[in-house]
Structures are given as structure tokens and as C-alpha cells.
mmCIF file of C-alpha atoms in Angstrom:
data_model
loop_
_atom_site.group_PDB
_atom_site.id
_atom_site.type_symbol
_atom_site.label_atom_id
_atom_site.label_comp_id
_atom_site.label_asym_id
_atom_site.label_seq_id
_atom_site.Cartn_x
_atom_site.Cartn_y
_atom_site.Cartn_z
ATOM 1 C CA GLY A 1 -3.797 10.447 -15.813
ATOM 2 C CA ARG A 2 -1.943 11.872 -12.889
ATOM 3 C CA GLY A 3 0.133 14.260 -14.930
ATOM 4 C CA PRO A 4 3.916 14.603 -14.993
ATOM 5 C CA ASP A 5 5.918 13.457 -11.985
ATOM 6 C CA LEU A 6 7.689 16.497 -10.508
ATOM 7 C CA ARG A 7 10.605 14.368 -9.306
ATOM 8 C CA HIS A 8 11.762 13.993 -12.891
ATOM 9 C CA GLN A 9 11.553 17.693 -13.767
ATOM 10 C CA PHE A 10 14.234 18.857 -11.327
ATOM 11 C CA THR A 11 17.833 17.771 -10.811
ATOM 12 C CA ASP A 12 18.447 19.972 -7.756
ATOM 13 C CA PRO A 13 16.483 19.203 -4.564
ATOM 14 C CA ASP A 14 16.373 22.913 -3.678
ATOM 15 C CA ASP A 15 14.672 23.693 -7.003
ATOM 16 C CA TYR A 16 12.104 20.971 -6.274
ATOM 17 C CA LEU A 17 11.383 22.374 -2.801
ATOM 18 C CA ASP A 18 11.211 25.930 -4.174
ATOM 19 C CA HIS A 19 8.678 24.811 -6.785
ATOM 20 C CA VAL A 20 6.421 23.197 -4.191
ATOM 21 C CA ALA A 21 6.831 26.186 -1.839
ATOM 22 C CA ARG A 22 5.462 28.570 -4.509
ATOM 23 C CA HIS A 23 1.999 27.224 -3.777
ATOM 24 C CA ARG A 24 -0.003 28.200 -0.680
ATOM 25 C CA ALA A 25 -1.616 24.764 -0.485
ATOM 26 C CA GLY A 26 -1.500 21.447 -2.273
ATOM 27 C CA VAL A 27 -3.671 18.402 -2.825
ATOM 28 C CA THR A 28 -1.582 15.473 -4.021
ATOM 29 C CA ASP A 29 -1.233 11.722 -4.158
ATOM 30 C CA SER A 30 2.560 12.056 -4.193
ATOM 31 C CA LEU A 31 4.342 11.483 -0.887
ATOM 32 C CA HIS A 32 7.317 13.443 -2.255
ATOM 33 C CA VAL A 33 5.167 16.504 -2.890
ATOM 34 C CA ALA A 34 3.305 16.131 0.418
ATOM 35 C CA ILE A 35 6.509 15.924 2.463
ATOM 36 C CA SER A 36 8.068 18.805 0.513
ATOM 37 C CA GLY A 37 4.949 20.884 1.152
ATOM 38 C CA LEU A 38 5.144 20.180 4.878
ATOM 39 C CA ILE A 39 8.829 21.128 4.919
ATOM 40 C CA ALA A 40 7.830 24.415 3.246
ATOM 41 C CA ARG A 41 5.063 24.865 5.878
ATOM 42 C CA ARG A 42 2.263 24.721 3.319
ATOM 43 C CA ASP A 43 -1.248 23.333 3.759
ATOM 44 C CA VAL A 44 -1.106 19.810 2.352
ATOM 45 C CA THR A 45 -3.821 17.250 1.704
ATOM 46 C CA LEU A 46 -2.712 13.742 0.784
ATOM 47 C CA LEU A 47 -4.835 11.503 -1.439
ATOM 48 C CA PRO A 48 -4.807 7.704 -1.755
ATOM 49 C CA THR A 49 -3.218 5.698 -4.534
ATOM 50 C CA ARG A 50 -3.881 2.113 -5.617
ATOM 51 C CA LEU A 51 -1.413 1.030 -2.945
ATOM 52 C CA HIS A 52 -2.053 1.569 0.755
ATOM 53 C CA LYS A 53 1.298 3.272 1.324
ATOM 54 C CA ASN A 54 -0.040 6.835 1.434
ATOM 55 C CA ARG A 55 -2.679 6.077 4.052
ATOM 56 C CA SER A 56 -0.196 4.150 6.186
ATOM 57 C CA ILE A 57 2.456 6.894 6.087
ATOM 58 C CA TRP A 58 -0.206 9.539 6.750
ATOM 59 C CA GLU A 59 -1.537 7.640 9.782
ATOM 60 C CA SER A 60 1.964 6.927 11.127
ATOM 61 C CA TRP A 61 3.684 10.275 10.572
ATOM 62 C CA LEU A 62 2.165 12.947 8.378
ATOM 63 C CA ARG A 63 -1.128 13.428 10.242
ATOM 64 C CA ASP A 64 0.790 14.512 13.367
ATOM 65 C CA LEU A 65 2.748 16.998 11.234
ATOM 66 C CA GLY A 66 -0.415 18.752 10.039
ATOM 67 C CA CYS A 67 -1.057 16.950 6.765
ATOM 68 C CA ARG A 68 -4.726 16.358 5.985
ATOM 69 C CA TRP A 69 -6.229 13.267 4.353
ATOM 70 C CA ALA A 70 -8.935 13.118 1.678
ATOM 71 C CA ASP A 71 -10.335 10.041 -0.029
ATOM 72 C CA ALA A 72 -10.816 12.030 -3.260
ATOM 73 C CA PRO A 73 -9.763 15.407 -4.637
ATOM 74 C CA PRO A 74 -12.124 18.297 -3.963
ATOM 75 C CA ALA A 75 -14.699 19.086 -6.629
ATOM 76 C CA VAL A 76 -13.684 21.820 -9.049
ATOM 77 C CA ARG A 77 -16.186 24.664 -9.312
ATOM 78 C CA ARG A 78 -17.013 25.750 -12.824
ATOM 79 C CA ASP A 79 -18.856 29.060 -12.724
#
């Protein structure tokens, strides 16, 4: 599965933003995480979901703000 939804782990928006900002970069299918990452000036790659919402928002707004798009998560190297 996708794992736990960060929105439900924090009650304070600042704590949520601080959590996302701890990471240098993020690859996510969550618009909340992608937008938070951009606010924190992090490298963000947005992935699709079953709905077309992510692609539409990326094309309309997030691409111009520096967000990248990927059709699938990057392969994980296992050395």
C-alpha cells in the first residue's frame, strides 16, 4: 500500500511542514506533501494516482513552481 497518510499524524500545520522540510527531496503521490515540499523549497517529484487530479494540478500550477513529474517511482538500488 501507500503507507500512512501524513495528514493524520499531525494536528499542527507547522509540525507537518517541519516534518516534510526535514527531507532534502521527496517523491510522492500526495498533493499535500508535494505542496508542503515546495513551500519548504525542497526538490519534489509528484507521482500519479488512480485519479487524474495530480497530473492536472501539476500541469496547471506545480510544474511552474519547480515540481517534477514521474509516471512511476524511481527504481530502488539494492547493492
